[in-house]
CSV table of C-alpha atoms in Angstrom, one decimal:
chain,number,residue,atom,x,y,z
A,1,MET,CA,-0.2,177.6,132.0
A,2,SER,CA,0.3,180.9,134.5
A,3,ARG,CA,0.3,184.4,133.2
A,4,ALA,CA,3.9,184.7,134.5
A,5,SER,CA,5.3,182.4,132.5
A,6,LYS,CA,3.4,183.7,129.4
A,7,THR,CA,4.2,186.9,129.9
A,8,SER,CA,7.9,186.2,130.5
A,9,LYS,CA,7.9,184.4,127.2
A,10,ALA,CA,6.8,187.1,125.4
A,11,ASN,CA,9.1,189.7,127.4
A,12,GLY,CA,12.1,187.0,126.2
A,13,ALA,CA,11.2,187.1,122.7
A,14,TYR,CA,10.6,191.0,122.7
A,15,LEU,CA,13.9,191.2,124.2
A,16,ARG,CA,15.5,188.5,121.3
A,17,ARG,CA,14.0,191.1,118.2
A,18,ARG,CA,15.4,194.0,120.1
A,19,GLU,CA,18.5,192.3,120.6
A,20,ARG,CA,18.9,191.3,116.6
A,21,LYS,CA,18.0,194.6,115.7
A,22,LEU,CA,21.2,195.8,117.6
A,23,TYR,CA,23.3,193.4,116.1
A,24,ARG,CA,22.1,194.0,112.9
A,25,ARG,CA,22.8,198.1,113.2
A,26,LEU,CA,26.3,196.8,114.4
A,27,LYS,CA,26.9,194.5,111.8
A,28,ASP,CA,25.8,198.0,109.3
A,29,ALA,CA,29.0,199.4,111.3
A,30,ILE,CA,27.2,203.1,111.7
A,31,LEU,CA,28.1,203.6,114.8
A,32,PRO,CA,31.6,205.1,116.3
A,33,PRO,CA,33.2,202.2,118.5
A,34,ALA,CA,32.3,204.0,121.9
A,35,GLN,CA,28.9,203.8,120.6
A,36,MET,CA,29.5,200.5,119.1
A,37,ALA,CA,30.4,199.4,123.0
A,38,ARG,CA,27.9,200.7,124.7
A,39,ALA,CA,25.2,199.0,122.1
A,40,LEU,CA,26.8,195.5,122.9
A,41,ILE,CA,27.0,196.2,126.5
A,42,LYS,CA,23.4,196.9,126.5
A,43,ALA,CA,22.5,194.3,124.3
A,44,LYS,CA,24.6,192.0,126.9
A,45,ARG,CA,22.5,193.2,129.9
A,46,TYR,CA,18.9,192.6,127.5
A,47,GLN,CA,19.9,188.8,127.2
A,48,GLN,CA,21.2,188.4,131.1
A,49,GLN,CA,17.7,190.1,132.0
A,50,ALA,CA,15.9,187.5,129.4
A,51,ASN,CA,18.1,184.7,130.8
A,52,GLU,CA,17.2,185.4,134.3
A,53,GLU,CA,13.3,186.2,133.8
A,54,ILE,CA,13.1,182.8,132.0
A,55,PHE,CA,14.8,181.3,134.9
A,56,LEU,CA,12.3,182.4,137.3
A,57,ALA,CA,9.3,181.7,135.5
């Protein structure tokens, strides 16, 4: 197993954890709409990045 794939897997797990945390925060609905939209966009971007990294690995 190459180091790169191990790293990207760990990275993907980290991003998923982050995303879960973001969504949990959104569910609590503490955020005002604009901030919520920004958080959703950020979560989407993280997801896309994770997918690309897994695809490249």
